[in-house]
CSV table of C-alpha atoms and ligand atoms in Angstrom, one decimal:
chain,number,residue,atom,x,y,z
A,1,MET,CA,0.0,0.0,0.0
A,2,SER,CA,1.3,3.4,-0.9
A,3,ARG,CA,1.5,6.1,1.8
A,4,SER,CA,1.7,9.8,1.2
A,5,ALA,CA,2.5,12.5,3.7
A,6,HIS,CA,-0.4,13.5,6.0
A,7,PRO,CA,-1.9,16.7,4.5
A,8,ALA,CA,-1.4,18.5,7.8
A,9,GLY,CA,2.2,18.7,6.5
A,10,PRO,CA,5.5,19.1,8.3
A,11,ARG,CA,5.6,21.2,11.4
A,12,HIS,CA,7.1,24.6,11.0
A,13,ALA,CA,6.8,28.0,12.7
A,14,ASP,CA,7.2,31.2,10.7
A,15,VAL,CA,9.2,29.3,8.1
A,16,LEU,CA,7.5,28.3,4.9
A,17,PRO,CA,8.3,25.0,3.2
A,18,GLU,CA,11.2,25.4,0.9
A,19,GLY,CA,10.3,26.7,-2.5
A,20,HIS,CA,6.9,27.8,-1.4
A,21,TRP,CA,5.4,30.7,-3.4
A,22,THR,CA,4.4,32.8,-0.4
A,23,ALA,CA,6.5,35.6,1.0
A,24,PRO,CA,5.5,38.1,3.5
A,25,ALA,CA,3.7,40.6,1.3
A,26,THR,CA,4.7,44.2,1.8
A,27,ASP,CA,1.1,45.3,1.7
A,28,LEU,CA,-1.5,42.6,2.4
A,29,ASN,CA,-4.3,45.0,1.3
A,30,VAL,CA,-3.2,44.9,-2.4
A,31,LEU,CA,-5.4,42.5,-4.4
A,32,ASP,CA,-3.5,40.7,-7.2
A,33,GLU,CA,-5.7,41.1,-10.2
A,34,LYS,CA,-4.3,37.7,-11.5
A,35,VAL,CA,-6.3,35.8,-8.9
A,36,TRP,CA,-9.3,38.0,-8.4
A,37,SER,CA,-12.2,38.4,-10.7
A,38,ARG,CA,-12.3,41.6,-12.8
A,39,THR,CA,-14.7,43.8,-11.0
A,40,VAL,CA,-13.1,43.2,-7.6
A,41,THR,CA,-11.6,46.3,-5.9
A,42,ARG,CA,-11.3,47.8,-2.5
A,43,ASP,CA,-13.5,50.8,-1.7
A,44,ALA,CA,-12.4,54.0,0.1
A,45,ASP,CA,-12.8,52.2,3.5
A,46,GLY,CA,-10.7,49.3,2.5
A,47,ALA,CA,-13.5,46.8,2.1
A,48,LEU,CA,-13.6,44.6,-0.9
A,49,THR,CA,-16.3,45.2,-3.5
A,50,VAL,CA,-17.3,43.0,-6.4
A,51,GLY,CA,-19.7,44.1,-9.1
A,52,GLY,CA,-20.0,47.3,-7.2
A,53,ILE,CA,-21.3,45.6,-4.0
A,54,GLU,CA,-19.4,45.5,-0.7
A,55,VAL,CA,-18.7,42.0,0.7
A,56,ALA,CA,-20.1,42.9,4.1
A,57,LYS,CA,-23.5,43.5,2.4
A,58,LEU,CA,-23.3,40.2,0.6
A,59,ALA,CA,-22.5,38.4,3.8
A,60,GLU,CA,-25.3,40.1,5.6
A,61,GLU,CA,-27.8,39.3,2.9
A,62,PHE,CA,-26.7,35.8,1.8
A,63,GLY,CA,-24.7,34.6,4.8
A,64,THR,CA,-21.3,32.8,4.8
A,65,PRO,CA,-19.7,30.8,3.5
A,66,ALA,CA,-20.8,31.7,0.1
A,67,TYR,CA,-19.4,31.5,-3.4
A,68,ILE,CA,-19.6,35.0,-5.0
A,69,LEU,CA,-19.5,34.8,-8.8
A,70,ASP,CA,-18.7,37.9,-10.9
A,71,GLU,CA,-21.2,37.5,-13.8
A,72,SER,CA,-19.7,40.1,-16.1
A,73,ASP,CA,-16.3,38.5,-15.7
A,74,PHE,CA,-17.8,35.1,-16.6
A,75,ARG,CA,-19.4,36.6,-19.7
A,76,ALA,CA,-16.3,38.5,-20.7
A,77,ARG,CA,-14.3,35.3,-20.4
A,78,CYS,CA,-16.8,33.4,-22.6
A,79,ARG,CA,-16.6,36.2,-25.2
A,80,ALA,CA,-12.8,36.1,-25.0
A,81,TRP,CA,-12.7,32.4,-25.8
A,82,ALA,CA,-15.3,32.6,-28.5
A,83,ASP,CA,-13.5,35.6,-30.2
A,84,ALA,CA,-10.1,34.0,-29.9
A,85,PHE,CA,-11.2,30.8,-31.6
A,86,GLY,CA,-13.5,32.5,-34.1
A,87,ALA,CA,-16.1,31.3,-36.5
A,88,ASP,CA,-14.1,28.3,-37.7
A,89,ALA,CA,-13.8,26.7,-34.3
A,90,ASP,CA,-16.1,25.8,-31.4
A,91,VAL,CA,-15.7,26.4,-27.7
A,92,PHE,CA,-17.5,24.0,-25.4
A,93,TYR,CA,-17.6,25.1,-21.8
A,94,ALA,CA,-16.9,22.1,-19.5
A,95,GLY,CA,-19.9,22.1,-17.2
A,96,LYS,CA,-18.2,19.8,-14.6
A,97,ALA,CA,-16.3,22.9,-13.5
A,98,PHE,CA,-19.5,24.5,-12.4
A,99,LEU,CA,-23.0,24.3,-13.9
A,100,SER,CA,-26.3,25.9,-13.0
A,101,ARG,CA,-29.2,27.0,-15.1
A,102,ALA,CA,-28.1,30.6,-15.0
A,103,VAL,CA,-24.7,29.6,-16.2
A,104,VAL,CA,-26.3,27.7,-19.1
A,105,ARG,CA,-28.3,30.8,-20.0
A,106,TRP,CA,-25.1,32.9,-20.0
A,107,LEU,CA,-23.3,30.4,-22.2
A,108,ARG,CA,-26.2,30.4,-24.6
A,109,GLU,CA,-26.3,34.2,-24.8
A,110,GLU,CA,-22.5,34.4,-25.2
A,111,GLY,CA,-22.5,31.9,-28.0
A,112,LEU,CA,-20.7,29.0,-26.3
A,113,ASN,CA,-21.5,25.3,-26.5
A,114,LEU,CA,-21.6,23.0,-23.6
A,115,ASP,CA,-19.8,19.8,-22.6
A,116,VAL,CA,-21.7,17.7,-20.1
A,117,CYS,CA,-20.6,14.4,-18.6
A,118,SER,CA,-23.6,13.0,-16.8
A,119,GLY,CA,-27.3,12.7,-16.9
A,120,GLY,CA,-27.6,15.4,-14.3
A,121,GLU,CA,-25.5,17.9,-16.2
A,122,LEU,CA,-27.5,17.0,-19.4
A,123,ALA,CA,-30.8,17.6,-17.6
A,124,THR,CA,-29.6,21.0,-16.3
A,125,ALA,CA,-28.4,22.0,-19.8
A,126,LEU,CA,-31.7,21.0,-21.5
A,127,ASP,CA,-33.9,22.4,-18.7
A,128,ALA,CA,-32.2,25.8,-19.1
A,129,GLY,CA,-32.7,25.8,-22.8
A,130,MET,CA,-29.3,25.0,-24.3
A,131,PRO,CA,-30.1,23.8,-27.8
A,132,ALA,CA,-29.3,20.1,-27.9
A,133,GLU,CA,-27.1,20.4,-31.0
A,134,ARG,CA,-24.8,22.7,-29.0
A,135,ILE,CA,-24.2,20.0,-26.3
A,136,ALA,CA,-21.4,17.4,-26.3
A,137,PHE,CA,-21.9,14.4,-24.1
A,138,HIS,CA,-18.9,12.9,-22.3
A,139,GLY,CA,-18.1,10.2,-19.8
A,140,ASN,CA,-16.3,6.9,-19.5
A,141,ASN,CA,-19.3,4.9,-18.4
A,142,LYS,CA,-22.4,6.5,-19.7
A,143,THR,CA,-25.4,4.4,-18.7
A,144,VAL,CA,-27.8,3.1,-21.3
A,145,ALA,CA,-30.5,5.5,-19.9
A,146,GLU,CA,-28.1,8.4,-20.3
A,147,ILE,CA,-27.3,7.4,-23.8
A,148,GLU,CA,-31.0,7.1,-24.6
A,149,ARG,CA,-31.7,10.6,-23.2
A,150,ALA,CA,-28.8,12.1,-25.1
A,151,VAL,CA,-29.6,10.5,-28.4
A,152,GLY,CA,-33.3,11.2,-27.9
A,153,ALA,CA,-32.7,14.8,-27.1
A,154,GLY,CA,-30.5,15.1,-30.3
A,155,VAL,CA,-27.2,16.2,-28.7
A,156,GLY,CA,-24.7,17.5,-31.2
A,157,ARG,CA,-22.2,14.9,-30.4
A,158,ILE,CA,-21.5,12.0,-28.1
A,159,VAL,CA,-17.8,11.4,-27.3
A,160,LEU,CA,-17.3,7.6,-27.4
A,161,ASP,CA,-15.0,6.3,-24.7
A,162,SER,CA,-14.8,2.5,-25.1
A,163,PHE,CA,-15.6,-0.3,-27.5
A,164,GLN,CA,-18.7,-1.2,-25.5
A,165,GLU,CA,-20.0,2.3,-25.8
A,166,ILE,CA,-19.5,2.3,-29.6
A,167,ALA,CA,-21.9,-0.6,-29.7
A,168,ARG,CA,-24.3,0.8,-27.1
A,169,VAL,CA,-24.6,4.2,-28.8
A,170,ALA,CA,-25.0,2.7,-32.3
A,171,HIS,CA,-27.6,0.3,-31.0
A,172,THR,CA,-29.6,3.0,-29.2
A,173,ALA,CA,-29.4,5.4,-32.1
A,174,GLN,CA,-30.7,2.7,-34.5
A,175,ARG,CA,-33.5,1.8,-32.1
A,176,LEU,CA,-34.5,5.4,-31.9
A,177,GLY,CA,-34.2,5.8,-35.7
A,178,ARG,CA,-31.4,8.3,-35.4
A,179,ARG,CA,-27.9,8.6,-36.8
A,180,GLN,CA,-25.9,10.0,-33.9
A,181,ARG,CA,-22.9,12.3,-34.5
A,182,VAL,CA,-20.0,11.0,-32.5
A,183,GLN,CA,-16.3,11.6,-31.8
A,184,ILE,CA,-13.9,9.0,-30.5
A,185,ARG,CA,-11.9,9.9,-27.5
A,186,VAL,CA,-8.3,8.7,-27.8
A,187,THR,CA,-5.5,8.6,-25.3
A,188,VAL,CA,-2.4,10.0,-27.0
A,189,GLY,CA,0.2,8.9,-24.4
A,190,VAL,CA,1.0,12.4,-23.2
A,191,GLU,CA,1.8,12.9,-19.5
A,192,ALA,CA,0.5,16.4,-18.8
A,193,HIS,CA,2.4,18.4,-16.1
A,194,THR,CA,-0.2,18.3,-13.4
A,195,HIS,CA,-1.5,16.4,-10.5
A,196,GLU,CA,-1.7,12.7,-11.2
A,197,PHE,CA,-5.5,12.5,-10.4
A,198,ILE,CA,-6.3,15.1,-13.1
A,199,ALA,CA,-3.9,14.0,-15.9
A,200,THR,CA,-5.9,12.0,-18.4
A,201,ALA,CA,-4.0,11.1,-21.5
A,202,HIS,CA,-1.1,8.9,-20.4
A,203,GLU,CA,-2.0,5.3,-21.0
A,204,ASP,CA,-2.5,3.8,-17.5
A,205,GLN,CA,-5.9,5.5,-16.7
A,206,LYS,CA,-9.5,4.9,-17.4
A,207,PHE,CA,-10.4,7.4,-20.1
A,208,GLY,CA,-10.5,7.0,-23.9
A,209,ILE,CA,-9.1,4.4,-26.3
A,210,ALA,CA,-5.4,4.2,-26.7
A,211,LEU,CA,-3.7,5.2,-29.9
A,212,ALA,CA,-1.1,2.6,-29.1
A,213,ASP,CA,-1.5,-1.0,-30.5
A,214,GLY,CA,-4.0,0.1,-33.1
A,215,GLN,CA,-6.8,0.3,-30.5
A,216,ALA,CA,-8.0,3.7,-31.7
A,217,ALA,CA,-7.8,2.6,-35.4
A,218,GLU,CA,-9.9,-0.4,-34.6
A,219,ALA,CA,-12.5,1.8,-32.8
A,220,VAL,CA,-12.6,4.0,-35.9
A,221,ARG,CA,-13.1,0.9,-38.1
A,222,ARG,CA,-16.1,-0.2,-36.0
A,223,ALA,CA,-17.6,3.3,-35.7
A,224,LEU,CA,-17.5,3.8,-39.5
A,225,THR,CA,-19.3,0.6,-40.2
A,226,LEU,CA,-22.2,1.0,-37.8
A,227,ASP,CA,-25.4,2.6,-39.3
A,228,GLY,CA,-26.4,4.4,-36.1
A,229,LEU,CA,-23.2,6.4,-36.0
A,230,GLU,CA,-21.8,9.3,-37.9
A,231,LEU,CA,-18.2,9.6,-37.0
A,232,VAL,CA,-17.2,13.2,-37.2
A,233,GLY,CA,-14.0,13.5,-35.4
A,234,ILE,CA,-11.4,12.5,-32.8
A,235,HIS,CA,-11.2,13.8,-29.3
A,236,SER,CA,-8.2,14.2,-26.9
A,237,HIS,CA,-8.1,15.7,-23.4
A,238,ILE,CA,-4.7,15.5,-21.8
A,239,GLY,CA,-5.4,16.8,-18.3
A,240,SER,CA,-6.1,19.8,-16.2
A,241,GLN,CA,-4.5,22.9,-14.8
A,242,ILE,CA,-1.8,22.8,-17.5
A,243,PHE,CA,0.4,25.8,-18.4
A,244,ASP,CA,2.8,24.3,-20.8
A,245,MET,CA,1.5,24.0,-24.4
A,246,ALA,CA,3.9,21.3,-25.3
A,247,GLY,CA,1.5,18.5,-24.2
A,248,PHE,CA,-1.2,19.9,-26.5
A,249,GLU,CA,1.3,20.1,-29.3
A,250,VAL,CA,2.1,16.4,-29.0
A,251,SER,CA,-1.5,15.5,-28.6
A,252,ALA,CA,-2.6,17.5,-31.7
A,253,ARG,CA,0.2,15.9,-33.8
A,254,ARG,CA,-0.8,12.4,-32.8
A,255,VAL,CA,-4.5,13.1,-33.5
A,256,VAL,CA,-3.7,14.5,-36.9
A,257,GLN,CA,-1.6,11.5,-37.6
A,258,LEU,CA,-4.6,9.3,-36.8
A,259,LEU,CA,-6.7,11.4,-39.2
A,260,ALA,CA,-4.2,10.8,-41.9
A,261,GLU,CA,-4.2,7.0,-41.2
A,262,ILE,CA,-8.0,7.1,-41.4
A,263,ARG,CA,-7.9,8.8,-44.7
A,264,ASP,CA,-5.4,6.3,-46.0
A,265,GLU,CA,-7.3,3.3,-44.8
A,266,HIS,CA,-11.0,4.4,-45.3
A,267,GLY,CA,-10.7,7.2,-47.8
A,268,VAL,CA,-12.5,9.6,-45.4
A,269,GLU,CA,-11.2,12.8,-43.9
A,270,LEU,CA,-12.9,13.4,-40.5
A,271,PRO,CA,-14.0,17.0,-40.3
A,272,GLU,CA,-13.4,17.7,-36.6
A,273,ILE,CA,-10.8,17.4,-33.9
A,274,ASP,CA,-11.4,18.3,-30.2
A,275,LEU,CA,-8.3,19.1,-28.1
A,276,GLY,CA,-10.2,19.1,-24.8
A,277,GLY,CA,-9.8,21.5,-21.9
A,278,GLY,CA,-7.2,21.7,-19.2
A,279,LEU,CA,-5.8,25.2,-19.5
A,280,GLY,CA,-4.4,26.4,-16.2
A,281,ILE,CA,-5.5,29.5,-14.2
A,282,ALA,CA,-3.7,31.6,-11.5
A,283,TYR,CA,-4.5,30.3,-8.0
A,284,THR,CA,-1.7,32.3,-6.5
A,285,SER,CA,0.5,35.2,-7.7
A,286,GLU,CA,3.1,32.6,-8.9
A,287,ASP,CA,0.9,31.2,-11.6
A,288,ASP,CA,1.1,32.6,-15.1
A,289,PRO,CA,-1.8,31.5,-17.2
A,290,ARG,CA,-2.1,32.1,-21.0
A,291,GLU,CA,-4.7,34.2,-22.6
A,292,PRO,CA,-7.3,32.6,-24.8
A,293,HIS,CA,-6.0,34.3,-28.0
A,294,GLU,CA,-2.5,32.9,-27.4
A,295,ILE,CA,-3.9,29.4,-26.8
A,296,ALA,CA,-6.1,29.6,-29.9
A,297,LYS,CA,-3.2,30.8,-32.0
A,298,SER,CA,-0.9,28.1,-30.7
A,299,LEU,CA,-3.4,25.3,-31.2
A,300,GLY,CA,-4.5,26.6,-34.6
A,301,ASP,CA,-0.9,26.8,-35.8
A,302,ILE,CA,-0.1,23.3,-34.7
A,303,VAL,CA,-3.1,21.7,-36.3
A,304,THR,CA,-2.7,23.7,-39.6
A,305,ARG,CA,1.0,22.8,-39.8
A,306,GLU,CA,0.5,19.1,-39.1
A,307,CYS,CA,-2.4,18.9,-41.5
A,308,GLU,CA,-0.5,20.6,-44.2
A,309,ALA,CA,2.4,18.2,-43.7
A,310,ALA,CA,-0.1,15.2,-43.9
A,311,GLY,CA,-1.9,16.7,-46.9
A,312,LEU,CA,-5.2,17.0,-45.0
A,313,ALA,CA,-7.7,19.8,-45.1
A,314,THR,CA,-7.6,21.5,-41.7
A,315,PRO,CA,-10.4,20.1,-39.6
A,316,ARG,CA,-12.7,22.2,-37.5
A,317,ILE,CA,-11.1,22.6,-34.0
A,318,SER,CA,-13.0,22.6,-30.8
A,319,VAL,CA,-11.8,23.0,-27.2
A,320,GLU,CA,-13.5,22.5,-23.8
A,321,PRO,CA,-12.2,24.9,-21.2
A,322,GLY,CA,-14.0,24.7,-17.8
A,323,ARG,CA,-11.6,26.1,-15.2
A,324,ALA,CA,-10.2,28.8,-17.5
A,325,ILE,CA,-13.6,30.3,-17.9
A,326,VAL,CA,-15.3,30.0,-14.5
A,327,GLY,CA,-12.3,29.5,-12.1
A,328,PRO,CA,-11.2,33.1,-11.8
A,329,THR,CA,-14.7,34.5,-11.7
A,330,ALA,CA,-15.6,33.5,-8.2
A,331,PHE,CA,-14.3,33.7,-4.6
A,332,THR,CA,-15.4,32.0,-1.5
A,333,LEU,CA,-16.4,34.3,1.3
A,334,TYR,CA,-15.9,33.0,4.8
A,335,GLU,CA,-16.3,34.4,8.3
A,336,VAL,CA,-13.4,33.9,10.7
A,337,GLY,CA,-14.6,31.9,13.7
A,338,THR,CA,-11.6,31.1,15.8
A,339,ILE,CA,-7.9,32.0,15.7
A,340,LYS,CA,-5.6,29.7,17.5
A,341,PRO,CA,-1.9,30.6,17.7
A,342,LEU,CA,0.1,27.5,18.4
A,343,GLU,CA,3.3,28.6,20.0
A,344,GLY,CA,6.3,27.6,17.9
A,345,LEU,CA,4.1,26.0,15.3
A,346,ARG,CA,1.7,28.2,13.4
A,347,THR,CA,-1.6,30.1,13.7
A,348,TYR,CA,-4.8,28.3,12.7
A,349,VAL,CA,-7.6,30.4,11.4
A,350,SER,CA,-10.9,28.5,11.4
A,351,VAL,CA,-13.6,29.5,9.0
A,352,ASP,CA,-17.3,28.6,8.8
A,353,GLY,CA,-16.8,26.2,5.8
A,354,GLY,CA,-13.9,24.0,4.8
A,355,MET,CA,-13.4,20.7,2.8
A,356,SER,CA,-17.1,20.4,2.1
A,357,ASP,CA,-17.0,23.6,0.0
A,358,ASN,CA,-13.4,23.2,-1.2
A,359,ILE,CA,-12.0,19.7,-1.3
A,360,ARG,CA,-9.2,20.7,-3.7
A,361,THR,CA,-6.6,21.4,-1.1
A,362,ALA,CA,-7.1,18.1,0.7
A,363,LEU,CA,-7.5,16.1,-2.5
A,364,TYR,CA,-4.8,17.6,-4.8
A,365,ASP,CA,-2.6,19.5,-2.4
A,366,ALA,CA,-3.9,22.6,-4.3
A,367,GLU,CA,-2.6,26.0,-3.4
A,368,TYR,CA,-4.8,29.0,-2.8
A,369,SER,CA,-4.3,32.5,-1.5
A,370,VAL,CA,-6.5,34.4,0.9
A,371,SER,CA,-7.2,38.0,1.9
A,372,LEU,CA,-8.9,39.9,4.7
A,373,VAL,CA,-11.8,41.5,2.8
A,374,SER,CA,-14.2,43.2,5.2
A,375,ARG,CA,-11.6,45.9,6.0
A,376,SER,CA,-8.0,46.8,5.2
A,377,SER,CA,-5.3,46.6,7.9
A,378,ASP,CA,-1.9,48.0,8.5
A,379,ALA,CA,-0.9,45.3,11.0
A,380,ASP,CA,2.1,43.1,10.4
A,381,PRO,CA,1.7,39.9,8.3
A,382,MET,CA,1.1,36.8,10.3
A,383,LEU,CA,1.7,33.3,8.8
A,384,VAL,CA,-1.5,31.3,9.0
A,385,ARG,CA,-3.2,28.1,7.9
A,386,VAL,CA,-6.8,28.6,7.0
A,387,VAL,CA,-8.8,25.5,8.1
A,388,GLY,CA,-12.5,24.6,8.0
A,389,LYS,CA,-14.9,23.3,10.7
A,390,HIS,CA,-14.9,19.7,9.8
A,391,CYS,CA,-13.9,16.8,12.0
A,392,GLU,CA,-10.7,16.1,10.2
A,393,SER,CA,-7.2,17.5,10.6
A,394,GLY,CA,-6.7,17.5,6.8
A,395,ASP,CA,-9.6,19.9,6.5
A,396,ILE,CA,-7.4,22.7,5.1
A,397,VAL,CA,-8.6,25.5,2.9
A,398,VAL,CA,-5.3,27.4,2.4
A,399,LYS,CA,-2.1,25.7,3.5
A,400,ASP,CA,0.2,28.7,4.1
A,401,ALA,CA,-0.7,32.3,3.7
A,402,PHE,CA,-0.2,35.6,5.3
A,403,LEU,CA,-3.0,37.6,6.9
A,404,PRO,CA,-2.8,40.7,9.1
A,405,ALA,CA,-1.9,40.0,12.7
A,406,ASP,CA,-4.9,42.0,13.9
A,407,LEU,CA,-7.3,39.5,12.3
A,408,ALA,CA,-10.2,38.8,14.6
A,409,PRO,CA,-13.2,36.6,14.9
A,410,GLY,CA,-16.0,38.1,12.8
A,411,ASP,CA,-13.7,39.4,10.1
A,412,LEU,CA,-14.6,38.3,6.6
A,413,ILE,CA,-11.8,36.6,4.6
A,414,ALA,CA,-12.1,35.4,1.0
A,415,VAL,CA,-10.3,32.8,-1.1
A,416,PRO,CA,-10.1,33.8,-4.7
A,417,ALA,CA,-10.2,31.5,-7.9
A,418,THR,CA,-12.8,29.1,-6.4
A,419,GLY,CA,-15.2,29.2,-9.4
A,420,ALA,CA,-14.1,25.8,-10.8
A,421,TYR,CA,-14.4,22.5,-9.0
A,422,CYS,CA,-15.4,23.8,-5.6
A,423,ARG,CA,-19.2,24.1,-5.7
A,424,SER,CA,-19.3,21.3,-8.2
A,425,MET,CA,-17.3,19.0,-5.9
A,426,ALA,CA,-18.9,20.2,-2.7
A,427,SER,CA,-20.2,17.6,-0.2
A,428,ASN,CA,-22.4,17.3,2.8
A,429,TYR,CA,-19.6,15.9,4.9
A,430,ASN,CA,-20.5,16.3,8.6
A,431,HIS,CA,-24.0,17.2,7.3
A,432,ALA,CA,-22.6,20.6,6.2
A,433,LEU,CA,-25.1,22.6,4.2
A,434,ARG,CA,-23.6,23.4,0.8
A,435,PRO,CA,-23.1,27.2,0.3
A,436,PRO,CA,-25.0,29.3,-2.2
A,437,VAL,CA,-23.7,30.7,-5.4
A,438,VAL,CA,-24.4,34.4,-5.6
A,439,ALA,CA,-24.0,36.1,-8.9
A,440,VAL,CA,-23.1,39.7,-8.8
A,441,ARG,CA,-23.4,42.2,-11.7
A,442,ASP,CA,-23.6,45.9,-12.0
A,443,GLY,CA,-24.6,46.5,-8.4
A,444,GLN,CA,-27.1,43.7,-8.3
A,445,ALA,CA,-26.7,40.4,-6.5
A,446,ARG,CA,-28.9,37.3,-6.9
A,447,VAL,CA,-28.7,33.8,-5.7
A,448,ILE,CA,-28.3,31.4,-8.6
A,449,VAL,CA,-27.9,28.3,-6.5
A,450,ARG,CA,-29.4,28.6,-3.0
A,451,ARG,CA,-27.9,27.5,0.2
A,452,GLU,CA,-28.9,24.1,1.4
A,453,THR,CA,-31.1,23.9,4.4
A,454,GLU,CA,-31.5,21.3,7.1
A,455,GLU,CA,-34.9,20.5,5.4
A,456,ASP,CA,-33.0,19.6,2.2
A,457,LEU,CA,-30.8,17.2,4.2
A,458,LEU,CA,-33.7,15.6,6.0
A,459,ARG,CA,-35.8,15.3,2.9
A,460,LEU,CA,-33.4,12.7,1.5
A,461,ASP,CA,-33.3,10.9,4.8
A,462,VAL,CA,-36.4,8.9,4.7
A,463,GLY,CA,-36.1,7.5,8.2
B,501,LLP,N1,-12.9,18.1,-21.3
B,501,LLP,C1,-12.9,16.9,-20.7
B,501,LLP,C2,-13.1,15.7,-21.5
B,501,LLP,C3,-12.6,16.8,-19.3
B,501,LLP,O1,-12.5,15.6,-18.8
B,501,LLP,C4,-12.4,18.0,-18.6
B,501,LLP,C5,-12.0,17.9,-17.2
B,501,LLP,C6,-12.5,19.2,-19.2
B,501,LLP,C7,-12.8,19.3,-20.6
B,501,LLP,C8,-12.3,20.5,-18.5
B,501,LLP,O2,-11.0,20.7,-18.0
B,501,LLP,P1,-10.6,22.1,-17.4
B,501,LLP,O3,-10.5,23.1,-18.5
B,501,LLP,O4,-11.7,22.6,-16.4
B,501,LLP,O5,-9.4,21.9,-16.7
B,501,LLP,N2,-11.6,18.2,-10.2
B,501,LLP,C9,-10.3,18.5,-10.8
B,501,LLP,C10,-10.3,18.7,-12.3
B,501,LLP,C11,-10.9,17.5,-13.0
B,501,LLP,C12,-11.0,17.7,-14.5
B,501,LLP,C13,-11.8,16.7,-15.1
B,501,LLP,N3,-12.0,16.8,-16.5
B,501,LLP,C14,-9.8,19.8,-10.1
B,501,LLP,O6,-10.4,20.3,-9.2
B,501,LLP,O7,-8.7,20.3,-10.5
């Protein structure tokens, strides 16, 4: 059995682990625009405002903890991705990062498509009026019921993930009298530079069909012969929170190579390739994410070059960013409950949420930053660990950060860049009530996902 270090980490006092990004900031009141959503600023009194609303007002009206989502930033990011990729490409927002009916409406209005990976996400998308042809359906083990629902609704594409699924989707489509547009997800053998749990294109993992050993070629052969399927392209997703474009380059090259082999063997040029999502965002000041136009140019250039070399017409490219769109648009607002200085160790700041609203620190050793947001402070920096209220010592929200030494219970602190994979991975551990998502725009705030109540918990518990 493998063992890893306990997430509580090595003991240290005011000394950070070697190589850690944090350094005592000269002015803790400065908000790094890399990690905060675009309308965030401090007002004349030093309190943080977002969309023109002060956080204390949001806390008063909606309670804490709460995810505060900057709607105009979300929309601006959608437009930036759509503009960067242009009319000859498609951007599918990956709903797993965060999905709600309001989000679906924003995507629809901003011209994006939507990638869903479960019946629940599909239901949300359809309910909120996303046209089915703009939906891609993913997943490594779609149930027959999910396949029926997707085919029946007329989704624009189903991304096939296994040999069994090729047969299942073909059978279902035929039974429903449809011809389903599909892509085949291949694993290209690239190890993306990210956490092992979120890297998905090296060979020893559960997703897709390997290019190696002719597996993908065999999948293509089968898909092309089945009446219920219209094979339109090849899909590759190499991982998540990636900054280095080299992995995408190798992936694009291998996918184009497969397209050339398909043309040689079957005489067909598949019209689409999807290079997945996975583009990294800034969680701390140390991260340097790329802008959508750089990414679009880089991917477009690679595919065009490789296709020219292989004598293929350039296929329509699509991408599936989730985190890069929603991640930076939200922060989690917490109230400080207790402050526990442990002599010679560190100061623990406990907030009213924790691993139930952000599991990423415990699960991936993720790094976040944190700021005092209900006021400014001129006090000296104090090295802290921000922890939650769960019965578990690994319940850490921010491992190491600096907050002002005059921090007090009742202060509001916020963790930026929690828009992706926080609410969507939230749990009811310890019967925590999952926080609301509050969308803020132009001086207006509204709940788009409400806070859970004890009635919600008890409704499922049938006694
Ligand atoms: N497309 C496919 C096929 C995917 O599997 C994913 C993410 C995406 C697109 C979107 O990736 P993004 O652009 O958001 O990185 N829970 C983890 C991330 C898991 C990602 C799963 N697949 C985390 O919190 O980091």
